Coordinates of C-alpha atoms in Angstrom, one line a residue:
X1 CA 4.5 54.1 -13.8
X2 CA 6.2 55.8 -10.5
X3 CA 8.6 58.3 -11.4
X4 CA 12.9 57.6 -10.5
X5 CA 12.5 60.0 -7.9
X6 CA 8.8 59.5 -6.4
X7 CA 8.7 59.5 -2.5
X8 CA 8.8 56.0 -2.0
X9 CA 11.9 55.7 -3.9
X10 CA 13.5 58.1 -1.9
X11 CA 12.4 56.6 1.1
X12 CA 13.7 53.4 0.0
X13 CA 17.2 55.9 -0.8
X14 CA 17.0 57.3 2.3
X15 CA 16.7 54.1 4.3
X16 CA 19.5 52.6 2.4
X17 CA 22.1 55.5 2.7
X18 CA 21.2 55.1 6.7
X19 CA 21.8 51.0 6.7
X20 CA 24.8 51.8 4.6
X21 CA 26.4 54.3 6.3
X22 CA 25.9 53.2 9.7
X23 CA 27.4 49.6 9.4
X24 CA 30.2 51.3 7.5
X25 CA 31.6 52.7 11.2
X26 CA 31.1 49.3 12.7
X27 CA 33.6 47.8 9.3
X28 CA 36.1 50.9 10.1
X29 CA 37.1 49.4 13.2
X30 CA 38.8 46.0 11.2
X31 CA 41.3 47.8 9.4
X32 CA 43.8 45.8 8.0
X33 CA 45.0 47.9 5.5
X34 CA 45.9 51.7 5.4
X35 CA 43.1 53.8 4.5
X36 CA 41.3 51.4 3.4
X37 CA 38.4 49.2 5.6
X38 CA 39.0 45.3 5.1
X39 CA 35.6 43.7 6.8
X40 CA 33.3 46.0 4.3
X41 CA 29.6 45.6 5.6
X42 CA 28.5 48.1 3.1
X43 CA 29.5 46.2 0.2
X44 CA 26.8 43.8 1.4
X45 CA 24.1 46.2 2.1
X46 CA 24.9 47.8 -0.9
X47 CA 24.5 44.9 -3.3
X48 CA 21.7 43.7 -1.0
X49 CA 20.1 47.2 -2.2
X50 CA 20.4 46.9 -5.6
X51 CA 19.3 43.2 -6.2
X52 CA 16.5 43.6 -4.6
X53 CA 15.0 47.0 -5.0
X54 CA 13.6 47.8 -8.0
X55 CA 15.5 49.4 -10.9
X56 CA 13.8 52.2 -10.9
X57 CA 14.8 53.0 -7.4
X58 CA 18.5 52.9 -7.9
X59 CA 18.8 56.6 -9.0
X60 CA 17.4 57.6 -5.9
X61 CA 19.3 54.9 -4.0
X62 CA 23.0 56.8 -5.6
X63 CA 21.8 59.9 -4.9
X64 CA 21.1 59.6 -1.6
X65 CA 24.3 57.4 -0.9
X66 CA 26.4 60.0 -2.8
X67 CA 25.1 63.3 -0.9
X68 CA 25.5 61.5 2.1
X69 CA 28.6 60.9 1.9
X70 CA 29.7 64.2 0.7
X71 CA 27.6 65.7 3.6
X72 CA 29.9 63.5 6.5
X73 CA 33.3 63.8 4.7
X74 CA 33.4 66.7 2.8
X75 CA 35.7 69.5 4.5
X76 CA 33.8 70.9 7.1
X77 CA 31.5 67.6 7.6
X78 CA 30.6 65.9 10.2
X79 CA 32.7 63.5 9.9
X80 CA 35.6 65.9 7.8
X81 CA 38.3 63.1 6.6
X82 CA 40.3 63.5 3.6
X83 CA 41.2 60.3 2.6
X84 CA 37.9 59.1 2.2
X85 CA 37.2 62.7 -0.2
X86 CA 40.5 64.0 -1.8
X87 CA 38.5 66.3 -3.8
X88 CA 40.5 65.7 -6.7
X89 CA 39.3 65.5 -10.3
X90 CA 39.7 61.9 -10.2
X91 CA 38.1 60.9 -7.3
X92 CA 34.7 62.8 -8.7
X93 CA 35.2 61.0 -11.6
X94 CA 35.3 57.8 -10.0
X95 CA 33.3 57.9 -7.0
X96 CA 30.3 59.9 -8.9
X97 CA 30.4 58.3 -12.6
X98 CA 32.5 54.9 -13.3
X99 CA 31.7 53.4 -10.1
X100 CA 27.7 53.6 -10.2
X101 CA 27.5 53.0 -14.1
X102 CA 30.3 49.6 -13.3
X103 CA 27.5 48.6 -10.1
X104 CA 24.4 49.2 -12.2
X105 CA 25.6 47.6 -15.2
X106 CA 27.2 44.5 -13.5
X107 CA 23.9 43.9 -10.9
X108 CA 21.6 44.5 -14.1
X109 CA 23.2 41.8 -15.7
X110 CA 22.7 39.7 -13.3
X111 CA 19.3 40.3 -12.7
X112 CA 18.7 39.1 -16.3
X113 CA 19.6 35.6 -15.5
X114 CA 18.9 35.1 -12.0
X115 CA 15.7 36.3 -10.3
X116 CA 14.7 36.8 -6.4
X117 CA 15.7 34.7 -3.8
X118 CA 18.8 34.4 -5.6
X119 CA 19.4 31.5 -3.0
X120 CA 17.1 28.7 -3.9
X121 CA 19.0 26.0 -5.2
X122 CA 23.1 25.1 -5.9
X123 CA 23.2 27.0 -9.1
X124 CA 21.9 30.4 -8.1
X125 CA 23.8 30.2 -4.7
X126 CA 27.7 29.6 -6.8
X127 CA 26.6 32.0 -9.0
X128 CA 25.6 34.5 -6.9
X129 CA 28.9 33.8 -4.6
X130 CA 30.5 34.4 -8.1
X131 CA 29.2 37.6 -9.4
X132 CA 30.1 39.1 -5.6
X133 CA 33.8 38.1 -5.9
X134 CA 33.9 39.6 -9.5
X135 CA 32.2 42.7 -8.7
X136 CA 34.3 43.6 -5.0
X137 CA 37.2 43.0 -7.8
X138 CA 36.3 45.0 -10.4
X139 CA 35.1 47.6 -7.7
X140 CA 38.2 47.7 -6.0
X141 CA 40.4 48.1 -9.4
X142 CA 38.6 51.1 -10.0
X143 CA 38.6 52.3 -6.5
X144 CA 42.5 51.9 -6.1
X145 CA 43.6 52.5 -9.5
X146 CA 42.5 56.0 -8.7
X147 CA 45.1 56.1 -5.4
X148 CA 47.6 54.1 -7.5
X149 CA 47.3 56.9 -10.0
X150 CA 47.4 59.6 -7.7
X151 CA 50.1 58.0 -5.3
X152 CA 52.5 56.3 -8.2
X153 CA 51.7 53.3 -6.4
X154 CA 54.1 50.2 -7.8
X155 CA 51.9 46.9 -9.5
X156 CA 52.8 44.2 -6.9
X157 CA 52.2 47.2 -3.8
X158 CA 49.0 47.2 -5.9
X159 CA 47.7 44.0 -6.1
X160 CA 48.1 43.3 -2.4
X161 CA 46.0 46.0 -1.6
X162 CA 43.6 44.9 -4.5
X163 CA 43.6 41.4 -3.4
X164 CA 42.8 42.5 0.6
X165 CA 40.2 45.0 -0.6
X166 CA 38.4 42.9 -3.1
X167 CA 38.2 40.2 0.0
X168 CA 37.0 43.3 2.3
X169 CA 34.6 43.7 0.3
X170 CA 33.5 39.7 -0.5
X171 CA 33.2 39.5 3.0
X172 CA 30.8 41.9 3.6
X173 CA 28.9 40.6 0.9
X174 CA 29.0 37.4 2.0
X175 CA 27.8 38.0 6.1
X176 CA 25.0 40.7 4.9
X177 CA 23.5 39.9 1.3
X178 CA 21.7 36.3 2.4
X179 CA 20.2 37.9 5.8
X180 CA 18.6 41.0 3.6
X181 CA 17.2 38.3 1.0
X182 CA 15.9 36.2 3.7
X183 CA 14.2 39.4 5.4
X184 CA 12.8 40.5 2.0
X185 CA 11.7 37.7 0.5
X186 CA 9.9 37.2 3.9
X187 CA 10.7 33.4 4.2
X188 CA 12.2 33.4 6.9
X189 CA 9.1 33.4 9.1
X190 CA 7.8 30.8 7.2
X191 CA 10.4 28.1 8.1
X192 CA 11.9 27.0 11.6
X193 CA 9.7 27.7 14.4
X194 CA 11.2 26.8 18.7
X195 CA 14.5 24.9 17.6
X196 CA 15.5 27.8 15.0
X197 CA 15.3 30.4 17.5
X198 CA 16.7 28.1 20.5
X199 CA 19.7 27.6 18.7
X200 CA 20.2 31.2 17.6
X201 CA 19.7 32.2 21.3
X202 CA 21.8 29.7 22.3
X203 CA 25.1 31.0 19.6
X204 CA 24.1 34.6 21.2
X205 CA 24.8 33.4 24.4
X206 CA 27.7 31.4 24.0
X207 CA 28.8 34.7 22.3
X208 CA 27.8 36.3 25.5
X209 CA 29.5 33.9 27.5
X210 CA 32.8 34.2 25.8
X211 CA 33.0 37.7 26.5
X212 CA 32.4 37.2 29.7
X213 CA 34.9 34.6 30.4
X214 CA 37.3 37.2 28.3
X215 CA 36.8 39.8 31.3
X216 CA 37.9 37.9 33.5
X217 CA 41.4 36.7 31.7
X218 CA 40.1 33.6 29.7
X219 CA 40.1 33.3 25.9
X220 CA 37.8 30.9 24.2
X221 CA 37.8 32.7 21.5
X222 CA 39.8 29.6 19.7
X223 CA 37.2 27.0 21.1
X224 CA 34.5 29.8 20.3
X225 CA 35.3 29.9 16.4
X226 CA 35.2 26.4 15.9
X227 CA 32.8 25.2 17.9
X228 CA 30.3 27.5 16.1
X229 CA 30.7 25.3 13.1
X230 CA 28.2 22.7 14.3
X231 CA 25.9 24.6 14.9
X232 CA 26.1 26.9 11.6
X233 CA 25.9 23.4 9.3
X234 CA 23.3 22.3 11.5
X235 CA 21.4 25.2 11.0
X236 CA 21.7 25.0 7.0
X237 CA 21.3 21.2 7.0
X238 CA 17.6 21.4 9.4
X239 CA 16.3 24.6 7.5
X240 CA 17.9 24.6 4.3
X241 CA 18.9 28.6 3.2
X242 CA 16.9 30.4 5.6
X243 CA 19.2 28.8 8.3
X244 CA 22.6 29.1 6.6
X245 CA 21.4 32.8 6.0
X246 CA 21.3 33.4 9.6
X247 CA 24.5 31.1 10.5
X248 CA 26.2 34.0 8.0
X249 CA 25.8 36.5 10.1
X250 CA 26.2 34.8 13.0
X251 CA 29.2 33.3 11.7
X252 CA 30.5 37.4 11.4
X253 CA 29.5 38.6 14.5
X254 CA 31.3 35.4 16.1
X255 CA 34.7 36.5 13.8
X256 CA 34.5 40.1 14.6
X257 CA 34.1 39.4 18.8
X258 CA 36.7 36.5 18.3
X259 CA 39.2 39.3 16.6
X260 CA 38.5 41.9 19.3
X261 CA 39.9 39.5 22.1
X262 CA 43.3 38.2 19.5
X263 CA 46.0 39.2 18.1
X264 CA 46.0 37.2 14.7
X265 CA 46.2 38.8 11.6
X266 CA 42.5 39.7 10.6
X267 CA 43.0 38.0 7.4
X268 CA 42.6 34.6 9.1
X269 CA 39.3 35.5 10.5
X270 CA 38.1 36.4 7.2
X271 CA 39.3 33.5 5.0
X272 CA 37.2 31.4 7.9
X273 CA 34.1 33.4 7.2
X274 CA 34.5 32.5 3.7
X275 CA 34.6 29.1 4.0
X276 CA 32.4 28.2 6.8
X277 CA 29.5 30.9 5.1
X278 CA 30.0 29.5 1.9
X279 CA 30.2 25.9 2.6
X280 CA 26.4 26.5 4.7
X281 CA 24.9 28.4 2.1
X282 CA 25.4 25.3 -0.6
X283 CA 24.7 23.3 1.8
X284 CA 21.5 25.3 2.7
X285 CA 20.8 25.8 -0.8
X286 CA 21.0 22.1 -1.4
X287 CA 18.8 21.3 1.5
X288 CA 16.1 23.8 0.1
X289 CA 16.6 22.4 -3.9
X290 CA 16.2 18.8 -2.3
X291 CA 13.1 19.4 -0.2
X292 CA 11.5 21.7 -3.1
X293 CA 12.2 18.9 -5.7
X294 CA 10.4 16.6 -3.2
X295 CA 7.5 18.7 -3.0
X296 CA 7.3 18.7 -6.3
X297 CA 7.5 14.7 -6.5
X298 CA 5.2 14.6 -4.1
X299 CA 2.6 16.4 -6.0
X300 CA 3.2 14.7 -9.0
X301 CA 3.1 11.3 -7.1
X302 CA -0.4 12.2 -6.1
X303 CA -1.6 13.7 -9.4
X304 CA -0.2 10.5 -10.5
X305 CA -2.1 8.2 -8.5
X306 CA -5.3 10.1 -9.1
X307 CA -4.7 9.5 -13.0
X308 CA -4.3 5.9 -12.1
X309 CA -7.6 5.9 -10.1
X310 CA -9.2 7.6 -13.4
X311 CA -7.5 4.8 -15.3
X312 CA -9.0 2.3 -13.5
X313 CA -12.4 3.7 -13.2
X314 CA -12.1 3.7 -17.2
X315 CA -10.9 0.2 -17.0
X316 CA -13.9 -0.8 -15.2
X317 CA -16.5 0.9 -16.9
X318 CA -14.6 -0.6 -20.3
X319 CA -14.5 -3.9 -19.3
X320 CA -18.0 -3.3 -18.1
X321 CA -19.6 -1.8 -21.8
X322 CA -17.8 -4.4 -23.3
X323 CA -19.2 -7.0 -21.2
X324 CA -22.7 -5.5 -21.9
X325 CA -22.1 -5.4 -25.6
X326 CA -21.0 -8.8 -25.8
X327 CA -24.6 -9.5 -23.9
X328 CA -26.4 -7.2 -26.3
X329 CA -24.7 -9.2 -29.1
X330 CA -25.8 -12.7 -28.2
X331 CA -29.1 -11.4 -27.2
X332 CA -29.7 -10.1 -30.6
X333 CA -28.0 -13.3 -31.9
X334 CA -30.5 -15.6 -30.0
X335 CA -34.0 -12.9 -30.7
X336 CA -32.6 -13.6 -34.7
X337 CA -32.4 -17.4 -34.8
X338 CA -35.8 -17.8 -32.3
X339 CA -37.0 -15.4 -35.2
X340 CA -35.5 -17.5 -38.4
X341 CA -36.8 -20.3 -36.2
X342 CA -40.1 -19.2 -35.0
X343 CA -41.0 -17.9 -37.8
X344 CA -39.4 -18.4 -40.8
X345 CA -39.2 -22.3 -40.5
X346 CA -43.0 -22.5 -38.9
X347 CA -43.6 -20.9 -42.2
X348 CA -41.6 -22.9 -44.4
X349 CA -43.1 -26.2 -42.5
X350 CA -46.8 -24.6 -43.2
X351 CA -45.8 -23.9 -46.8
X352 CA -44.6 -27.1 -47.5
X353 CA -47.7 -28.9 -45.3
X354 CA -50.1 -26.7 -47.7
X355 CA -48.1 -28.0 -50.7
X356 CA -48.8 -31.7 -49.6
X357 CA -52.6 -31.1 -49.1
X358 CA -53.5 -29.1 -51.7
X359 CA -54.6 -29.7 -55.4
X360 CA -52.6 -29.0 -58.5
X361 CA -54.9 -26.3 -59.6
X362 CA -54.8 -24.4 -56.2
X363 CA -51.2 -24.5 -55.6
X364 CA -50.6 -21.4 -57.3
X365 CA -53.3 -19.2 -55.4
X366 CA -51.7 -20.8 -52.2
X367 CA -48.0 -20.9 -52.9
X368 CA -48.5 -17.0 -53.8
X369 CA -50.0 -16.2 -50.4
X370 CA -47.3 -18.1 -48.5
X371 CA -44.4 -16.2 -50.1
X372 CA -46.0 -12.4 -49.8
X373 CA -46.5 -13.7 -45.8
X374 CA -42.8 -14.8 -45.8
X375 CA -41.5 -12.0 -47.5
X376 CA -42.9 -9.4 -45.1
X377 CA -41.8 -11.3 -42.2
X378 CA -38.5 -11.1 -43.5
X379 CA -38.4 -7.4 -44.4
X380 CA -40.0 -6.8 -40.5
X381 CA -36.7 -9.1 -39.0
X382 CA -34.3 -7.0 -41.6
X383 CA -36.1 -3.8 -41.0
X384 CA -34.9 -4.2 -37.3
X385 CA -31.1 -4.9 -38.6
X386 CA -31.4 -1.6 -41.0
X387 CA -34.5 0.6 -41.2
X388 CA -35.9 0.4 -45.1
X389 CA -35.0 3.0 -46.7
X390 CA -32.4 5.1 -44.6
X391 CA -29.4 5.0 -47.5
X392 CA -32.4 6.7 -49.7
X393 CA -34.9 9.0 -47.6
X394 CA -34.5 11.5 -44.9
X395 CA -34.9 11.0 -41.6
X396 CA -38.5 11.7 -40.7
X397 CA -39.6 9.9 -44.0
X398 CA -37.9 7.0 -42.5
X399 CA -38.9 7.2 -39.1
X400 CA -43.3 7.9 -40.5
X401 CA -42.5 4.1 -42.0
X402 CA -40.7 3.0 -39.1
X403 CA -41.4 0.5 -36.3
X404 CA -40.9 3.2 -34.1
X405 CA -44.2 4.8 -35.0
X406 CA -45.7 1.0 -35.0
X407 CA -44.7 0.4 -31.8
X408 CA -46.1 3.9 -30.2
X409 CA -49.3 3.2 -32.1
X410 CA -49.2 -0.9 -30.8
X411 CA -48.3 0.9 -27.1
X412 CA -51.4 3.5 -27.2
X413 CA -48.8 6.8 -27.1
X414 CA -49.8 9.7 -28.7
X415 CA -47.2 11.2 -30.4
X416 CA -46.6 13.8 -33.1
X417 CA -43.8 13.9 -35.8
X418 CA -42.8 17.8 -36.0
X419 CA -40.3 18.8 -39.0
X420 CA -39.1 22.7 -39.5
X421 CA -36.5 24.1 -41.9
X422 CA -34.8 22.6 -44.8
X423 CA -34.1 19.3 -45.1
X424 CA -29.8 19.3 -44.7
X425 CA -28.0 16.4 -46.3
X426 CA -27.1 13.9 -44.2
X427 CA -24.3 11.0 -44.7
X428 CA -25.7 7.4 -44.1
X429 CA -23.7 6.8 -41.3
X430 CA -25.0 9.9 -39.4
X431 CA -28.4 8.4 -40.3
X432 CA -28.2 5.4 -38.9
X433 CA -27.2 6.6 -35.7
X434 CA -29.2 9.2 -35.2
X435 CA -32.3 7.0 -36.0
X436 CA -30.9 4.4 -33.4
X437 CA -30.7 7.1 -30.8
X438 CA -34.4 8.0 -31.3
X439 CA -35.5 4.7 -31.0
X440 CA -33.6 3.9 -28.0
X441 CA -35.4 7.3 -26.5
X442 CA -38.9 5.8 -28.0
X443 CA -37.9 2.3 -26.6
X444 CA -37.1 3.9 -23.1
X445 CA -39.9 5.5 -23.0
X446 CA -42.7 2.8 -23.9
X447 CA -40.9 0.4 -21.7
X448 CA -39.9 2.5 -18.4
X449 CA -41.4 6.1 -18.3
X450 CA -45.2 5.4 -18.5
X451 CA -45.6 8.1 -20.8
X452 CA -49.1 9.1 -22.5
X453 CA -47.7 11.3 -25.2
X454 CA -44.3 11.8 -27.2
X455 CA -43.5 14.2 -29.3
X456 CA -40.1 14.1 -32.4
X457 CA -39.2 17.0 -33.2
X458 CA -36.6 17.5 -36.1
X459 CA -35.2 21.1 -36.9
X460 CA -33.2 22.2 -39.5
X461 CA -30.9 25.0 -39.5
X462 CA -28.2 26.4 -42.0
X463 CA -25.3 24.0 -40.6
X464 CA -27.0 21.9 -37.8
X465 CA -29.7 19.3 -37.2
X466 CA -31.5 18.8 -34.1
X467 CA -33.6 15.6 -32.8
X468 CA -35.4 16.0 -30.0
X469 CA -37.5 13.6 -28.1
X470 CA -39.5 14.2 -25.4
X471 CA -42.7 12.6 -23.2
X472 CA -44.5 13.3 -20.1
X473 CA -43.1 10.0 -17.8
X474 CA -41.9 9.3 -14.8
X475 CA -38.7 10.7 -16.2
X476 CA -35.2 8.4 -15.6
X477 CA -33.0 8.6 -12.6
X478 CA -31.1 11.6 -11.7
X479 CA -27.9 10.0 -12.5
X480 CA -28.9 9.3 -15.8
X481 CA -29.0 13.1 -17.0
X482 CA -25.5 13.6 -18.2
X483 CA -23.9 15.1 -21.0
X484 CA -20.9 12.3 -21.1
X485 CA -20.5 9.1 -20.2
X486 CA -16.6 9.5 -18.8
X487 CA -17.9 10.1 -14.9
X488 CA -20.8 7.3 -15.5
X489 CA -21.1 4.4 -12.6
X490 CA -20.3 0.7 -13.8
X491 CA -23.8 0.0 -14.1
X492 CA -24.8 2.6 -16.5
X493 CA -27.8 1.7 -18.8
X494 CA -26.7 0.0 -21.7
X495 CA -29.1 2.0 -23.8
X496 CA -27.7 5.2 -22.2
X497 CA -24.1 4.3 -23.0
X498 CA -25.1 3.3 -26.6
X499 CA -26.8 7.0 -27.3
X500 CA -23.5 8.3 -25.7
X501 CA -21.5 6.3 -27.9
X502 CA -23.4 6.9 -31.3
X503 CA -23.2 10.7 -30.5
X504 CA -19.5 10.6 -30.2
X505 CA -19.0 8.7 -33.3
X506 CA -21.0 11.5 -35.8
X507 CA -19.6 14.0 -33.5
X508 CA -23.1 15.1 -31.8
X509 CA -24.0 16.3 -29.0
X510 CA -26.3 14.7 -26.7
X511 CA -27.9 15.9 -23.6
X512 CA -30.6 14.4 -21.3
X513 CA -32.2 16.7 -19.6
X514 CA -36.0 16.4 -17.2
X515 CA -39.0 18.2 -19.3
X516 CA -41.0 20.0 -17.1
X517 CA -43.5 19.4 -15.7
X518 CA -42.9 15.7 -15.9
X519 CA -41.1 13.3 -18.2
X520 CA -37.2 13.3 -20.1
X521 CA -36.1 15.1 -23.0
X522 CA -33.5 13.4 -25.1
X523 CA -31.8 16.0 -27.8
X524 CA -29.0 14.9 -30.6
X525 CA -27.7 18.1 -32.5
X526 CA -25.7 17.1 -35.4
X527 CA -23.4 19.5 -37.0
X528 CA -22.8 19.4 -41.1

């Protein structure tokens, strides 16, 4: 962390006490008070200083100020005057000690709640405006209660001056502070463009004109003034604060030329750069808030109407699985009752046929026959409804029993069974789908990869299960080899979506990947 004092911060110091000091003889030429400097431009650079430097800087930032000024108006300076350096015990005591702690500790404060640019929105800017009044009036309190003390200075002789001071001070607050946050904070370049800079060359050169015109024994300085309130709304209205920063100064420089070439009380010019700088920084600071705020709908408009396009993808594929499931159910529906009819009633019609053609004494021989046949037919039809045996064995004892080893032996695949580890304990539902996920893979397989050889591979670890089947096919499309099913087309395979689906429901993982050299790999790895 830099040190209070490192060369930066006293290059910031330096730089300050130069800013400072030299718009200070520019404000000492609007007296309107005795000893005193009405139109303070320091007060603005000053506070500018200190709100946006950091903290750490403002010890070298006071002691730069503060040897500066003893330096110009010590006696013996160069700029020896004794009213601004009495010398007395008091004036140390103020100047040196009350008055830095009161700055620090009321900009501090501020900092807390408000943050650079200070200027962004309504809120900031009032209480910004705010905190400036407050401070030129608790600055000026302490300032002249020293000279009151000094001077026996009576209370209402007091609060004039306090009251001319304190707006002195406001002032040059006011026409300085939002130019220095502009320039800091940089923004400014990033907003206006031709029009900003025609219409500040064309307030300069009205200025210009004025003067002119003044030479040669016409004042507009009345016209001047308030002509220059269209353009100084204008500029907050069409580029929000970083206009109304630079109508504030303009706004001063057009007051302090418009008071050079009258003889009305300087008061008058300041209570209208108070009111036209404060109604364009609102202003400005609305215009800003407002277009901000729309930038912000704006982006949540269009995050909003991608969601929507999400949501309707979703929608589609929805409607889509559920339009494929209700397919899959009445296909199954119709492959049971041509089964139950096929098979079952040829049967039955067979059995009782047998029943009318045969003896008495082989009936039994024949009726015996009939039912094994029938009851095997029916355990094949409920086998494919629930595997036998998958509420009671594991896994791989259900699957060497299964049709799924019946229909690679029927399809001429070689395959092999592989089982490592411990057997874990697995809850039926798991079971179920897990052993409908392998024989969707098997299905896909016999029916679309062409594969010669498949190989199930079940291992067992401490807490997880893992089912993996792979062949040497054709492989599936590219499209196909997903992880999830959220970013699949509307026709996605059926069987594809049902292996999704059945590892989300046990809370698997499934993956699809190509085996190499040729062929899919299908892995389910269950977690117990």
């Amino acid at each position: 962390m830099s040190s209070v004092f490192s060369p930066h911060y006293l290059l910031y110091g330096l730089l300050y006490t130069c800013c400072f000091h030299g718009v200070w003889l520019i404000s000492s030429h609007f007296e309107t008070v005795t000893s005193t400097v009405s139109w303070y431009l320091p007060a603005g650079v000053r506070l500018g200083a200190f709100l946006l430097l950091p903290m750490r800087s403002w010890p070298a930032l006071l002691l730069c100020e503060k040897l500066t000024h003893l330096l110009l108006f010590s006696p013996g300076g160069l700029l020896d005057n004794s009213q601004f350096m009495s010398g007395s015990v008091y004036w140390y005591l103020v100047h040196l000690m009350i008055t830095p702690l009161l700055l620090c500790a009321a900009v501090y404060t501020f900092r807390r709640f408000y943050s650079s640019p200070y200027l962004d929105n309504v809120s900031s800017t009032l209480s910004l405006l705010s905190f400036s009044m407050l401070l030129s009036i608790a600055l000026g309190f302490v300032f002249l209660g020293r000279r009151a003390l000094e001077s026996n200075m009576d209370v209402v002789s007091f609060l004039v001056t306090l009251f001319e001071f304190s707006l002195g001070d406001f002032v040059g607050i006011i026409v300085i502070v939002p130019i220095l946050i502009t320039l800091y904070t940089k923004q400014c370049f990033k907003h206006g463009g031709g029009q900003l800079y025609y219409i500040v060359a064309g307030w300069l050169l009205a200025l210009s004109g004025s003067v002119l015109a003044f030479d040669n024994g016409i004042n507009l300085s009345y016209q001047l003034k308030y002509v220059a309130v269209l353009p100084a709304l204008y500029l907050a209205h069409r580029f929000g604060i970083y206009g109304s920063s630079l109508s504030c100064i303009l706004i001063g420089v057009t007051a302090f030329l418009v008071s050079s070439q009258t003889t009305l009380n300087p008061l008058e010019h300041q209570f209208y750069i108070i009111a036209l700088c404060v109604s364009s920084l609102i202003l400005g600071a609305s215009v800003t808030q407002a277009k901000r705020m729309n930038t912000t709908l704006a982006l949540s408009n269009a995050k909003i109407r991608e969601k929507n396009a999400l949501l309707n993808k979703a929608i589609d594929n929805t409607r889509a699985v559920t339009a494929k499931l209700v397919a899959v159910q009445e296909e199954e529906r119709r492959t049971l009752s041509r089964d139950l009819h096929d098979d079952f009633g040829h049967r039955i019609v067979d059995l009782k046929l047998q029943l009318s053609l045969r003896k008495k004494e082989d009936l039994s021989t024949v009726l015996s026959e009939k039912i094994d046949s029938l009851y095997f037919a029916m355990k094949k039809s409920l086998g494919s409804l629930r595997p036998s045996g998958i509420d009671t064995l594991s896994i791989e004892a259900v699957l060497q029993r299964s049709e799924i080893i019946s229909s690679l032996n029927a399809s001429n695949i070689a395959y092999t069974l592989n089982v490592s580890g411990a057997a874990l304990a697995l809850e039926n539902e798991k079971k179920i789908h897990i052993y409908r996920i392998i024989q969707e893979a098997v299905t896909n397989s016999i029916k679309h990869a062409n594969a010669t050889r498949l190989n199930i591979d079940v291992v067992y670890h401490p807490t997880v299960a893992t089912f993996t089947i792979s062949d040497n096919g054709m492989g599936i499309p590219a499209s196909y080899l997903t992880d999830s099913i959220k970013d699949a087309p509307v026709d996605f395979s059926m069987g594809i979506l049902s292996m999704h689906e059945r590892a989300h429901l046990i809370n698997g993982k499934l993956s699809i990947l190509k085996n190499t050299p040729s062929g899919t790999v299908v892995s389910i790895a269950i977690e117990v």
